[in-house]
Amino acid sequence: QRNEDGQPKPQARTEAPRQQEARFRDEAPRHEHWGEATQQRDAQRREAMDLQAQARQREAAAARETAQRDAQRTRYAKLGVENPPRSNAEADGDLLEKVAAPDPPGRQLLTQAAERLKLSARGYHRVLRVGRTLADMDGSDGVKRLHIAEALSYRRIALSG
């Protein structure tokens, strides 16, 4: 049927647009590469989300490290050290003994480990430095047995690796 201009007359809708869309979608031919494209797109989205999560983790780690360094600077400033070390790794001698002295259970663990592992003085002090850093990361005022144990575990990994 045509109107007076010769154009086809619009037909009455028999279906709602969404129903019509669904019918066309169901009747449309499927191609194998459509599934592959969807899988690739989904993989790209997952990868983008992973990268975002990694970026958030890096930012959080950087914030923790900054807080830890600030805690170290504050501690050395309170002690009135003339040329304070920039980090626990640079502390030595009496200063290291002051800031990294573990609690009694930690001291006992460190003494036992020094005997069993035959730690040199350098190795002993290294464990103290790492223990102090781990305590800073925990926000702890003192070095506890847990921090010494973790520092020793890193030393064991380094020796075996």
mmCIF file with all atom_site columns, C-alpha atoms in Angstrom:
data_model
loop_
_atom_site.group_PDB
_atom_site.id
_atom_site.type_symbol
_atom_site.label_atom_id
_atom_site.label_alt_id
_atom_site.label_comp_id
_atom_site.label_asym_id
_atom_site.label_entity_id
_atom_site.label_seq_id
_atom_site.pdbx_PDB_ins_code
_atom_site.Cartn_x
_atom_site.Cartn_y
_atom_site.Cartn_z
_atom_site.occupancy
_atom_site.B_iso_or_equiv
_atom_site.pdbx_formal_charge
_atom_site.auth_seq_id
_atom_site.auth_comp_id
_atom_site.auth_asym_id
_atom_site.auth_atom_id
_atom_site.pdbx_PDB_model_num
ATOM 1   C CA . GLN A 1 1   ? 0.000  0.000   0.000  1.00 0.00 ? 1   GLN A CA 1
ATOM 2   C CA . ARG A 1 2   ? 1.204  3.464   -0.940 1.00 0.00 ? 2   ARG A CA 1
ATOM 3   C CA . ASN A 1 3   ? 0.157  6.969   0.000  1.00 0.00 ? 3   ASN A CA 1
ATOM 4   C CA . GLU A 1 4   ? -0.624 9.779   -2.467 1.00 0.00 ? 4   GLU A CA 1
ATOM 5   C CA . ASP A 1 5   ? 3.116  10.576  -2.913 1.00 0.00 ? 5   ASP A CA 1
ATOM 6   C CA . GLY A 1 6   ? 3.845  7.017   -3.951 1.00 0.00 ? 6   GLY A CA 1
ATOM 7   C CA . GLN A 1 7   ? 5.728  6.218   -0.746 1.00 0.00 ? 7   GLN A CA 1
ATOM 8   C CA . PRO A 1 8   ? 4.951  3.032   1.139  1.00 0.00 ? 8   PRO A CA 1
ATOM 9   C CA . LYS A 1 9   ? 2.571  3.592   4.023  1.00 0.00 ? 9   LYS A CA 1
ATOM 10  C CA . PRO A 1 10  ? 3.984  2.920   7.447  1.00 0.00 ? 10  PRO A CA 1
ATOM 11  C CA . GLN A 1 11  ? 2.636  -0.282  8.862  1.00 0.00 ? 11  GLN A CA 1
ATOM 12  C CA . ALA A 1 12  ? 1.244  -0.580  12.326 1.00 0.00 ? 12  ALA A CA 1
ATOM 13  C CA . ARG A 1 13  ? 3.681  -2.000  14.829 1.00 0.00 ? 13  ARG A CA 1
ATOM 14  C CA . THR A 1 14  ? 2.851  -5.487  15.845 1.00 0.00 ? 14  THR A CA 1
ATOM 15  C CA . GLU A 1 15  ? 5.676  -5.720  18.429 1.00 0.00 ? 15  GLU A CA 1
ATOM 16  C CA . ALA A 1 16  ? 7.198  -3.400  20.961 1.00 0.00 ? 16  ALA A CA 1
ATOM 17  C CA . PRO A 1 17  ? 10.700 -2.220  19.940 1.00 0.00 ? 17  PRO A CA 1
ATOM 18  C CA . ARG A 1 18  ? 12.438 -4.270  22.619 1.00 0.00 ? 18  ARG A CA 1
ATOM 19  C CA . GLN A 1 19  ? 10.613 -7.415  21.642 1.00 0.00 ? 19  GLN A CA 1
ATOM 20  C CA . GLN A 1 20  ? 11.510 -6.770  18.023 1.00 0.00 ? 20  GLN A CA 1
ATOM 21  C CA . GLU A 1 21  ? 15.174 -6.224  19.018 1.00 0.00 ? 21  GLU A CA 1
ATOM 22  C CA . ALA A 1 22  ? 15.213 -9.486  20.946 1.00 0.00 ? 22  ALA A CA 1
ATOM 23  C CA . ARG A 1 23  ? 13.669 -11.370 18.031 1.00 0.00 ? 23  ARG A CA 1
ATOM 24  C CA . PHE A 1 24  ? 16.279 -9.965  15.610 1.00 0.00 ? 24  PHE A CA 1
ATOM 25  C CA . ARG A 1 25  ? 19.085 -10.754 18.041 1.00 0.00 ? 25  ARG A CA 1
ATOM 26  C CA . ASP A 1 26  ? 17.868 -14.336 18.432 1.00 0.00 ? 26  ASP A CA 1
ATOM 27  C CA . GLU A 1 27  ? 17.460 -14.784 14.687 1.00 0.00 ? 27  GLU A CA 1
ATOM 28  C CA . ALA A 1 28  ? 20.774 -13.154 13.737 1.00 0.00 ? 28  ALA A CA 1
ATOM 29  C CA . PRO A 1 29  ? 23.396 -15.517 12.381 1.00 0.00 ? 29  PRO A CA 1
ATOM 30  C CA . ARG A 1 30  ? 26.252 -16.271 14.797 1.00 0.00 ? 30  ARG A CA 1
ATOM 31  C CA . HIS A 1 31  ? 29.858 -16.104 13.759 1.00 0.00 ? 31  HIS A CA 1
ATOM 32  C CA . GLU A 1 32  ? 32.720 -17.815 15.559 1.00 0.00 ? 32  GLU A CA 1
ATOM 33  C CA . HIS A 1 33  ? 34.899 -14.712 15.603 1.00 0.00 ? 33  HIS A CA 1
ATOM 34  C CA . TRP A 1 34  ? 32.265 -12.840 17.628 1.00 0.00 ? 34  TRP A CA 1
ATOM 35  C CA . GLY A 1 35  ? 32.957 -15.084 20.603 1.00 0.00 ? 35  GLY A CA 1
ATOM 36  C CA . GLU A 1 36  ? 36.700 -14.622 20.178 1.00 0.00 ? 36  GLU A CA 1
ATOM 37  C CA . ALA A 1 37  ? 36.323 -10.856 20.016 1.00 0.00 ? 37  ALA A CA 1
ATOM 38  C CA . THR A 1 38  ? 34.239 -10.907 23.187 1.00 0.00 ? 38  THR A CA 1
ATOM 39  C CA . GLN A 1 39  ? 36.822 -13.052 24.945 1.00 0.00 ? 39  GLN A CA 1
ATOM 40  C CA . GLN A 1 40  ? 39.624 -10.731 23.836 1.00 0.00 ? 40  GLN A CA 1
ATOM 41  C CA . ARG A 1 41  ? 37.693 -7.676  24.993 1.00 0.00 ? 41  ARG A CA 1
ATOM 42  C CA . ASP A 1 42  ? 36.956 -9.329  28.350 1.00 0.00 ? 42  ASP A CA 1
ATOM 43  C CA . ALA A 1 43  ? 40.637 -10.265 28.740 1.00 0.00 ? 43  ALA A CA 1
ATOM 44  C CA . GLN A 1 44  ? 41.659 -6.675  27.991 1.00 0.00 ? 44  GLN A CA 1
ATOM 45  C CA . ARG A 1 45  ? 39.185 -5.404  30.586 1.00 0.00 ? 45  ARG A CA 1
ATOM 46  C CA . ARG A 1 46  ? 40.505 -7.846  33.197 1.00 0.00 ? 46  ARG A CA 1
ATOM 47  C CA . GLU A 1 47  ? 44.070 -6.811  32.398 1.00 0.00 ? 47  GLU A CA 1
ATOM 48  C CA . ALA A 1 48  ? 43.153 -3.128  32.727 1.00 0.00 ? 48  ALA A CA 1
ATOM 49  C CA . MET A 1 49  ? 41.523 -3.833  36.104 1.00 0.00 ? 49  MET A CA 1
ATOM 50  C CA . ASP A 1 50  ? 44.634 -5.772  37.209 1.00 0.00 ? 50  ASP A CA 1
ATOM 51  C CA . LEU A 1 51  ? 46.843 -2.852  36.199 1.00 0.00 ? 51  LEU A CA 1
ATOM 52  C CA . GLN A 1 52  ? 44.632 -0.464  38.154 1.00 0.00 ? 52  GLN A CA 1
ATOM 53  C CA . ALA A 1 53  ? 44.793 -2.712  41.209 1.00 0.00 ? 53  ALA A CA 1
ATOM 54  C CA . GLN A 1 54  ? 48.581 -2.920  40.895 1.00 0.00 ? 54  GLN A CA 1
ATOM 55  C CA . ALA A 1 55  ? 48.787 0.866   40.653 1.00 0.00 ? 55  ALA A CA 1
ATOM 56  C CA . ARG A 1 56  ? 46.693 1.207   43.817 1.00 0.00 ? 56  ARG A CA 1
ATOM 57  C CA . GLN A 1 57  ? 48.942 -1.298  45.593 1.00 0.00 ? 57  GLN A CA 1
ATOM 58  C CA . ARG A 1 58  ? 52.066 0.618   44.520 1.00 0.00 ? 58  ARG A CA 1
ATOM 59  C CA . GLU A 1 59  ? 50.549 3.876   45.779 1.00 0.00 ? 59  GLU A CA 1
ATOM 60  C CA . ALA A 1 60  ? 49.674 2.275   49.111 1.00 0.00 ? 60  ALA A CA 1
ATOM 61  C CA . ALA A 1 61  ? 53.188 0.816   49.433 1.00 0.00 ? 61  ALA A CA 1
ATOM 62  C CA . ALA A 1 62  ? 54.721 4.221   48.651 1.00 0.00 ? 62  ALA A CA 1
ATOM 63  C CA . ALA A 1 63  ? 52.538 5.812   51.334 1.00 0.00 ? 63  ALA A CA 1
ATOM 64  C CA . ARG A 1 64  ? 53.593 3.160   53.875 1.00 0.00 ? 64  ARG A CA 1
ATOM 65  C CA . GLU A 1 65  ? 57.250 3.696   52.999 1.00 0.00 ? 65  GLU A CA 1
ATOM 66  C CA . THR A 1 66  ? 56.905 7.463   53.376 1.00 0.00 ? 66  THR A CA 1
ATOM 67  C CA . ALA A 1 67  ? 55.257 7.026   56.778 1.00 0.00 ? 67  ALA A CA 1
ATOM 68  C CA . GLN A 1 68  ? 58.019 4.640   57.830 1.00 0.00 ? 68  GLN A CA 1
ATOM 69  C CA . ARG A 1 69  ? 60.770 7.066   56.754 1.00 0.00 ? 69  ARG A CA 1
ATOM 70  C CA . ASP A 1 70  ? 59.004 9.902   58.594 1.00 0.00 ? 70  ASP A CA 1
ATOM 71  C CA . ALA A 1 71  ? 58.878 7.769   61.736 1.00 0.00 ? 71  ALA A CA 1
ATOM 72  C CA . GLN A 1 72  ? 62.612 7.103   61.441 1.00 0.00 ? 72  GLN A CA 1
ATOM 73  C CA . ARG A 1 73  ? 63.436 10.799  60.971 1.00 0.00 ? 73  ARG A CA 1
ATOM 74  C CA . THR A 1 74  ? 61.264 11.734  63.950 1.00 0.00 ? 74  THR A CA 1
ATOM 75  C CA . ARG A 1 75  ? 62.897 9.093   66.159 1.00 0.00 ? 75  ARG A CA 1
ATOM 76  C CA . TYR A 1 76  ? 66.425 10.227  65.278 1.00 0.00 ? 76  TYR A CA 1
ATOM 77  C CA . ALA A 1 77  ? 65.465 13.898  65.748 1.00 0.00 ? 77  ALA A CA 1
ATOM 78  C CA . LYS A 1 78  ? 64.083 13.134  69.248 1.00 0.00 ? 78  LYS A CA 1
ATOM 79  C CA . LEU A 1 79  ? 67.372 11.468  70.169 1.00 0.00 ? 79  LEU A CA 1
ATOM 80  C CA . GLY A 1 80  ? 69.216 14.659  69.236 1.00 0.00 ? 80  GLY A CA 1
ATOM 81  C CA . VAL A 1 81  ? 71.649 12.919  66.917 1.00 0.00 ? 81  VAL A CA 1
ATOM 82  C CA . GLU A 1 82  ? 73.957 15.478  65.299 1.00 0.00 ? 82  GLU A CA 1
ATOM 83  C CA . ASN A 1 83  ? 74.127 13.873  61.847 1.00 0.00 ? 83  ASN A CA 1
ATOM 84  C CA . PRO A 1 84  ? 71.125 11.567  61.886 1.00 0.00 ? 84  PRO A CA 1
ATOM 85  C CA . PRO A 1 85  ? 71.084 8.615   59.504 1.00 0.00 ? 85  PRO A CA 1
ATOM 86  C CA . ARG A 1 86  ? 68.584 8.816   56.655 1.00 0.00 ? 86  ARG A CA 1
ATOM 87  C CA . SER A 1 87  ? 67.339 5.303   57.380 1.00 0.00 ? 87  SER A CA 1
ATOM 88  C CA . ASN A 1 88  ? 67.738 2.418   59.796 1.00 0.00 ? 88  ASN A CA 1
ATOM 89  C CA . ALA A 1 89  ? 70.186 0.851   57.372 1.00 0.00 ? 89  ALA A CA 1
ATOM 90  C CA . GLU A 1 90  ? 72.666 3.656   58.112 1.00 0.00 ? 90  GLU A CA 1
ATOM 91  C CA . ALA A 1 91  ? 72.369 3.437   61.912 1.00 0.00 ? 91  ALA A CA 1
ATOM 92  C CA . ASP A 1 92  ? 75.232 1.731   63.692 1.00 0.00 ? 92  ASP A CA 1
ATOM 93  C CA . GLY A 1 93  ? 76.969 1.285   67.011 1.00 0.00 ? 93  GLY A CA 1
ATOM 94  C CA . ASP A 1 94  ? 75.385 2.754   70.123 1.00 0.00 ? 94  ASP A CA 1
ATOM 95  C CA . LEU A 1 95  ? 72.647 4.481   68.101 1.00 0.00 ? 95  LEU A CA 1
ATOM 96  C CA . LEU A 1 96  ? 71.541 1.154   66.610 1.00 0.00 ? 96  LEU A CA 1
ATOM 97  C CA . GLU A 1 97  ? 71.515 -0.432  70.063 1.00 0.00 ? 97  GLU A CA 1
ATOM 98  C CA . LYS A 1 98  ? 69.290 2.415   71.328 1.00 0.00 ? 98  LYS A CA 1
ATOM 99  C CA . VAL A 1 99  ? 66.724 2.434   68.549 1.00 0.00 ? 99  VAL A CA 1
ATOM 100 C CA . ALA A 1 100 ? 66.642 -1.258  67.648 1.00 0.00 ? 100 ALA A CA 1
ATOM 101 C CA . ALA A 1 101 ? 66.927 -2.941  71.032 1.00 0.00 ? 101 ALA A CA 1
ATOM 102 C CA . PRO A 1 102 ? 64.400 -5.783  70.970 1.00 0.00 ? 102 PRO A CA 1
ATOM 103 C CA . ASP A 1 103 ? 62.122 -6.739  73.844 1.00 0.00 ? 103 ASP A CA 1
ATOM 104 C CA . PRO A 1 104 ? 63.394 -9.595  76.108 1.00 0.00 ? 104 PRO A CA 1
ATOM 105 C CA . PRO A 1 105 ? 61.776 -12.425 74.078 1.00 0.00 ? 105 PRO A CA 1
ATOM 106 C CA . GLY A 1 106 ? 63.162 -10.859 70.891 1.00 0.00 ? 106 GLY A CA 1
ATOM 107 C CA . ARG A 1 107 ? 66.624 -10.506 72.442 1.00 0.00 ? 107 ARG A CA 1
ATOM 108 C CA . GLN A 1 108 ? 66.523 -14.176 73.489 1.00 0.00 ? 108 GLN A CA 1
ATOM 109 C CA . LEU A 1 109 ? 65.506 -15.265 69.973 1.00 0.00 ? 109 LEU A CA 1
ATOM 110 C CA . LEU A 1 110 ? 68.242 -13.159 68.408 1.00 0.00 ? 110 LEU A CA 1
ATOM 111 C CA . THR A 1 111 ? 70.871 -14.549 70.795 1.00 0.00 ? 111 THR A CA 1
ATOM 112 C CA . GLN A 1 112 ? 69.814 -18.140 70.059 1.00 0.00 ? 112 GLN A CA 1
ATOM 113 C CA . ALA A 1 113 ? 69.803 -17.468 66.314 1.00 0.00 ? 113 ALA A CA 1
ATOM 114 C CA . ALA A 1 114 ? 73.243 -15.850 66.487 1.00 0.00 ? 114 ALA A CA 1
ATOM 115 C CA . GLU A 1 115 ? 74.624 -18.982 68.150 1.00 0.00 ? 115 GLU A CA 1
ATOM 116 C CA . ARG A 1 116 ? 72.870 -21.475 65.854 1.00 0.00 ? 116 ARG A CA 1
ATOM 117 C CA . LEU A 1 117 ? 73.425 -19.585 62.605 1.00 0.00 ? 117 LEU A CA 1
ATOM 118 C CA . LYS A 1 118 ? 76.876 -18.436 63.683 1.00 0.00 ? 118 LYS A CA 1
ATOM 119 C CA . LEU A 1 119 ? 76.019 -14.828 62.862 1.00 0.00 ? 119 LEU A CA 1
ATOM 120 C CA . SER A 1 120 ? 78.933 -12.444 62.590 1.00 0.00 ? 120 SER A CA 1
ATOM 121 C CA . ALA A 1 121 ? 78.685 -9.046  64.263 1.00 0.00 ? 121 ALA A CA 1
ATOM 122 C CA . ARG A 1 122 ? 77.705 -7.606  60.873 1.00 0.00 ? 122 ARG A CA 1
ATOM 123 C CA . GLY A 1 123 ? 74.963 -10.242 60.455 1.00 0.00 ? 123 GLY A CA 1
ATOM 124 C CA . TYR A 1 124 ? 73.699 -9.662  63.997 1.00 0.00 ? 124 TYR A CA 1
ATOM 125 C CA . HIS A 1 125 ? 73.432 -5.910  63.437 1.00 0.00 ? 125 HIS A CA 1
ATOM 126 C CA . ARG A 1 126 ? 71.821 -6.441  60.050 1.00 0.00 ? 126 ARG A CA 1
ATOM 127 C CA . VAL A 1 127 ? 69.050 -8.457  61.699 1.00 0.00 ? 127 VAL A CA 1
ATOM 128 C CA . LEU A 1 128 ? 68.597 -5.631  64.222 1.00 0.00 ? 128 LEU A CA 1
ATOM 129 C CA . ARG A 1 129 ? 68.321 -3.026  61.440 1.00 0.00 ? 129 ARG A CA 1
ATOM 130 C CA . VAL A 1 130 ? 65.784 -5.063  59.487 1.00 0.00 ? 130 VAL A CA 1
ATOM 131 C CA . GLY A 1 131 ? 63.842 -5.785  62.681 1.00 0.00 ? 131 GLY A CA 1
ATOM 132 C CA . ARG A 1 132 ? 63.692 -2.047  63.452 1.00 0.00 ? 132 ARG A CA 1
ATOM 133 C CA . THR A 1 133 ? 62.435 -1.343  59.923 1.00 0.00 ? 133 THR A CA 1
ATOM 134 C CA . LEU A 1 134 ? 59.763 -4.042  60.237 1.00 0.00 ? 134 LEU A CA 1
ATOM 135 C CA . ALA A 1 135 ? 58.675 -2.530  63.557 1.00 0.00 ? 135 ALA A CA 1
ATOM 136 C CA . ASP A 1 136 ? 58.410 0.864   61.828 1.00 0.00 ? 136 ASP A CA 1
ATOM 137 C CA . MET A 1 137 ? 56.269 -0.680  59.126 1.00 0.00 ? 137 MET A CA 1
ATOM 138 C CA . ASP A 1 138 ? 53.993 -2.115  61.823 1.00 0.00 ? 138 ASP A CA 1
ATOM 139 C CA . GLY A 1 139 ? 53.828 1.249   63.554 1.00 0.00 ? 139 GLY A CA 1
ATOM 140 C CA . SER A 1 140 ? 55.364 -0.278  66.666 1.00 0.00 ? 140 SER A CA 1
ATOM 141 C CA . ASP A 1 141 ? 57.455 1.804   69.064 1.00 0.00 ? 141 ASP A CA 1
ATOM 142 C CA . GLY A 1 142 ? 59.686 -1.106  69.997 1.00 0.00 ? 142 GLY A CA 1
ATOM 143 C CA . VAL A 1 143 ? 61.226 -4.069  68.217 1.00 0.00 ? 143 VAL A CA 1
ATOM 144 C CA . LYS A 1 144 ? 59.353 -7.187  69.257 1.00 0.00 ? 144 LYS A CA 1
ATOM 145 C CA . ARG A 1 145 ? 60.091 -10.900 68.945 1.00 0.00 ? 145 ARG A CA 1
ATOM 146 C CA . LEU A 1 146 ? 57.842 -11.057 65.876 1.00 0.00 ? 146 LEU A CA 1
ATOM 147 C CA . HIS A 1 147 ? 59.972 -8.456  64.071 1.00 0.00 ? 147 HIS A CA 1
ATOM 148 C CA . ILE A 1 148 ? 63.209 -10.277 64.910 1.00 0.00 ? 148 ILE A CA 1
ATOM 149 C CA . ALA A 1 149 ? 61.714 -13.584 63.728 1.00 0.00 ? 149 ALA A CA 1
ATOM 150 C CA . GLU A 1 150 ? 60.667 -12.036 60.415 1.00 0.00 ? 150 GLU A CA 1
ATOM 151 C CA . ALA A 1 151 ? 64.084 -10.412 59.958 1.00 0.00 ? 151 ALA A CA 1
ATOM 152 C CA . LEU A 1 152 ? 65.739 -13.771 60.594 1.00 0.00 ? 152 LEU A CA 1
ATOM 153 C CA . SER A 1 153 ? 63.423 -15.461 58.097 1.00 0.00 ? 153 SER A CA 1
ATOM 154 C CA . TYR A 1 154 ? 64.531 -13.012 55.397 1.00 0.00 ? 154 TYR A CA 1
ATOM 155 C CA . ARG A 1 155 ? 68.133 -13.781 56.259 1.00 0.00 ? 155 ARG A CA 1
ATOM 156 C CA . ARG A 1 156 ? 67.492 -17.529 55.939 1.00 0.00 ? 156 ARG A CA 1
ATOM 157 C CA . ILE A 1 157 ? 65.852 -16.996 52.546 1.00 0.00 ? 157 ILE A CA 1
ATOM 158 C CA . ALA A 1 158 ? 68.799 -14.925 51.356 1.00 0.00 ? 158 ALA A CA 1
ATOM 159 C CA . LEU A 1 159 ? 71.289 -17.547 52.533 1.00 0.00 ? 159 LEU A CA 1
ATOM 160 C CA . SER A 1 160 ? 69.447 -20.461 50.906 1.00 0.00 ? 160 SER A CA 1
ATOM 161 C CA . GLY A 1 161 ? 68.666 -18.586 47.660 1.00 0.00 ? 161 GLY A CA 1
#
